[in-house]
Amino acid sequence: MTLNRGRLYTILFIACFAGYIWLYLNISETLTGQQSFNVCLIKQVTNIPCPSCGSTRSIISLSKGQLMEAFSINPLGIVVAIIMLFTPIWVIIDLLFKRKTLLNFYQQLESLLQQRKYAIPLGLLVILNWVWNIVKGL
Amino acid sequence: MEASKVDMFIMSNGKFFEGHHINAIREKLLIVDEEKWPMLSTLQFKEPTTILIVSLLAGTLGIDRFMIGQTGLGVGKLLTCGGLGIWAIVDWFMIQQATREVNMEKMQQFLH
């Protein structure tokens, strides 16, 4: 599976689209007051929250403008929100101008993340965030 | 390269590749210079079964994708709880093939 431009952009577009649908479902659920369903495999099986549990709640509170609350629920939610906001725009601009700046950026980022000096601190941050999630009991 | 060496390589490393790759690899290796043999024997491939076990246990964290070198997809899986759990389950069935494809890419880099 070599990652070419069309393939990457399709994956990103589908992912963002699914993300927005998921967000819509969750927002409409919180409005009607129904209990939201849980899709996280780790939480279902072990009852322990995973590193990215709470991202949805974080993004929802971010959409209400409560930045601190979003951060305290799960900082990863802010990262996901930034990705979900900018990727579709970037993909559309790239497709319109027939460039592949996003693909180049993605490949650069990937090779950067594979270097130990970035991979280890970021991995530790994720683990710390996970510990924080478990302590908070999301 | 000698046919016996190529066959030995295929026999010990066949499990790392898709069935339809094997013939192409064999033909290309037969043309390749004898000098490349020491380098070829040091190549490390990812074992599809090991990656499958990792995928079953820690697929929702994207560790399987990290291990085969697809860091971007790994981050995507990590940030979305394994693609809301769906991608994680799909990957239980896809990851072995993906691993073999990655191995093939590595092999192609060597052959060129």
Tab-separated table of N, CA and C in Angstrom, chain A residues 51-102:
chain	number	residue	atom	x	y	z
A	51	PRO	N	-6.102	6.529	26.041
A	51	PRO	CA	-5.481	7.856	25.979
A	51	PRO	C	-6.356	8.923	25.324
A	52	SER	N	-7.192	8.512	24.371
A	52	SER	CA	-7.962	9.530	23.669
A	52	SER	C	-9.426	9.546	24.075
A	53	CYS	N	-9.780	8.820	25.152
A	53	CYS	CA	-11.155	8.899	25.644
A	53	CYS	C	-11.424	10.330	26.117
A	54	GLY	N	-12.594	10.837	25.800
A	54	GLY	CA	-12.927	12.193	26.229
A	54	GLY	C	-12.660	13.232	25.164
A	55	SER	N	-12.083	12.818	24.026
A	55	SER	CA	-11.824	13.797	22.959
A	55	SER	C	-13.120	14.429	22.476
A	56	THR	N	-14.157	13.584	22.356
A	56	THR	CA	-15.444	14.103	21.865
A	56	THR	C	-15.985	15.167	22.813
A	57	ARG	N	-16.004	14.841	24.118
A	57	ARG	CA	-16.474	15.818	25.104
A	57	ARG	C	-15.621	17.080	25.055
A	58	SER	N	-14.302	16.866	24.867
A	58	SER	CA	-13.385	18.001	24.796
A	58	SER	C	-13.725	18.902	23.617
A	59	ILE	N	-13.980	18.292	22.444
A	59	ILE	CA	-14.284	19.086	21.247
A	59	ILE	C	-15.629	19.788	21.417
A	60	ILE	N	-16.598	19.097	22.043
A	60	ILE	CA	-17.907	19.722	22.234
A	60	ILE	C	-17.781	20.955	23.120
A	61	SER	N	-17.002	20.842	24.213
A	61	SER	CA	-16.857	22.024	25.076
A	61	SER	C	-16.014	23.091	24.393
A	62	LEU	N	-15.117	22.658	23.484
A	62	LEU	CA	-14.336	23.632	22.717
A	62	LEU	C	-15.247	24.408	21.769
A	63	SER	N	-16.230	23.702	21.206
A	63	SER	CA	-17.144	24.365	20.272
A	63	SER	C	-18.038	25.364	21.003
A	64	LYS	N	-18.154	25.202	22.320
A	64	LYS	CA	-18.904	26.191	23.103
A	64	LYS	C	-17.991	27.314	23.570
A	65	GLY	N	-16.709	27.251	23.204
A	65	GLY	CA	-15.782	28.327	23.521
A	65	GLY	C	-15.094	28.179	24.863
A	66	GLN	N	-15.263	27.018	25.518
A	66	GLN	CA	-14.627	26.851	26.829
A	66	GLN	C	-13.297	26.122	26.661
A	67	LEU	N	-12.259	26.915	26.409
A	67	LEU	CA	-10.953	26.344	26.084
A	67	LEU	C	-10.358	25.593	27.278
A	68	MET	N	-10.471	26.179	28.475
A	68	MET	CA	-9.870	25.555	29.655
A	68	MET	C	-10.554	24.229	29.994
A	69	GLU	N	-11.886	24.229	29.843
A	69	GLU	CA	-12.619	22.998	30.138
A	69	GLU	C	-12.226	21.905	29.145
A	70	ALA	N	-12.093	22.316	27.865
A	70	ALA	CA	-11.683	21.355	26.836
A	70	ALA	C	-10.322	20.775	27.180
A	71	PHE	N	-9.415	21.636	27.639
A	71	PHE	CA	-8.067	21.175	27.974
A	71	PHE	C	-8.097	20.228	29.162
A	72	SER	N	-8.951	20.535	30.139
A	72	SER	CA	-8.954	19.704	31.345
A	72	SER	C	-9.650	18.366	31.099
A	73	ILE	N	-10.549	18.290	30.121
A	73	ILE	CA	-11.158	16.985	29.812
A	73	ILE	C	-10.146	16.106	29.095
A	74	ASN	N	-9.609	16.584	27.979
A	74	ASN	CA	-8.549	15.834	27.298
A	74	ASN	C	-7.840	16.749	26.301
A	75	PRO	N	-6.548	17.045	26.552
A	75	PRO	CA	-5.800	17.948	25.662
A	75	PRO	C	-5.755	17.445	24.220
A	76	LEU	N	-5.836	16.101	24.051
A	76	LEU	CA	-5.774	15.545	22.690
A	76	LEU	C	-6.970	16.006	21.856
A	77	GLY	N	-8.089	16.331	22.536
A	77	GLY	CA	-9.267	16.812	21.824
A	77	GLY	C	-8.966	18.065	21.029
A	78	ILE	N	-8.123	18.942	21.602
A	78	ILE	CA	-7.768	20.187	20.917
A	78	ILE	C	-6.970	19.871	19.651
A	79	VAL	N	-6.041	18.887	19.780
A	79	VAL	CA	-5.257	18.479	18.610
A	79	VAL	C	-6.186	17.944	17.513
A	80	VAL	N	-7.120	17.067	17.925
A	80	VAL	CA	-8.054	16.490	16.954
A	80	VAL	C	-8.891	17.596	16.307
A	81	ALA	N	-9.349	18.566	17.139
A	81	ALA	CA	-10.172	19.651	16.602
A	81	ALA	C	-9.397	20.446	15.554
A	82	ILE	N	-8.114	20.727	15.834
A	82	ILE	CA	-7.291	21.485	14.879
A	82	ILE	C	-7.156	20.702	13.571
A	83	ILE	N	-6.872	19.383	13.705
A	83	ILE	CA	-6.731	18.556	12.499
A	83	ILE	C	-8.037	18.543	11.706
A	84	MET	N	-9.168	18.350	12.425
A	84	MET	CA	-10.457	18.251	11.734
A	84	MET	C	-10.851	19.560	11.070
A	85	LEU	N	-10.405	20.684	11.648
A	85	LEU	CA	-10.745	21.984	11.062
A	85	LEU	C	-9.949	22.248	9.797
A	86	PHE	N	-8.655	21.969	9.857
A	86	PHE	CA	-7.792	22.439	8.773
A	86	PHE	C	-7.602	21.431	7.645
A	87	THR	N	-7.678	20.103	7.957
A	87	THR	CA	-7.416	19.126	6.890
A	87	THR	C	-8.370	19.251	5.705
A	88	PRO	N	-9.707	19.310	5.923
A	88	PRO	CA	-10.577	19.394	4.743
A	88	PRO	C	-10.278	20.611	3.889
A	89	ILE	N	-10.013	21.768	4.543
A	89	ILE	CA	-9.711	22.987	3.786
A	89	ILE	C	-8.446	22.776	2.955
A	90	TRP	N	-7.414	22.207	3.626
A	90	TRP	CA	-6.126	21.986	2.950
A	90	TRP	C	-6.302	21.026	1.773
A	91	VAL	N	-7.081	19.951	1.990
A	91	VAL	CA	-7.305	18.973	0.916
A	91	VAL	C	-7.987	19.647	-0.275
A	92	ILE	N	-9.031	20.450	0.010
A	92	ILE	CA	-9.768	21.086	-1.084
A	92	ILE	C	-8.870	22.063	-1.845
A	93	ILE	N	-8.079	22.866	-1.104
A	93	ILE	CA	-7.174	23.811	-1.775
A	93	ILE	C	-6.185	23.062	-2.662
A	94	ASP	N	-5.629	21.973	-2.114
A	94	ASP	CA	-4.672	21.170	-2.874
A	94	ASP	C	-5.297	20.607	-4.145
A	95	LEU	N	-6.545	20.107	-4.007
A	95	LEU	CA	-7.217	19.517	-5.166
A	95	LEU	C	-7.525	20.584	-6.213
A	96	LEU	N	-7.916	21.784	-5.732
A	96	LEU	CA	-8.254	22.855	-6.662
A	96	LEU	C	-7.047	23.290	-7.464
A	97	PHE	N	-5.911	23.458	-6.780
A	97	PHE	CA	-4.718	23.959	-7.469
A	97	PHE	C	-3.830	22.838	-8.000
A	98	LYS	N	-4.326	21.569	-7.866
A	98	LYS	CA	-3.581	20.405	-8.353
A	98	LYS	C	-2.151	20.345	-7.809
A	99	ARG	N	-2.028	20.641	-6.510
A	99	ARG	CA	-0.716	20.527	-5.877
A	99	ARG	C	-0.747	19.354	-4.910
A	100	LYS	N	0.409	19.079	-4.292
A	100	LYS	CA	0.400	18.029	-3.258
A	100	LYS	C	1.190	18.479	-2.042
A	101	THR	N	0.872	19.681	-1.573
A	101	THR	CA	1.584	20.211	-0.404
A	101	THR	C	1.264	19.408	0.844
A	102	LEU	N	-0.007	18.961	0.962
A	102	LEU	CA	-0.391	18.212	2.161
A	102	LEU	C	0.317	16.873	2.209
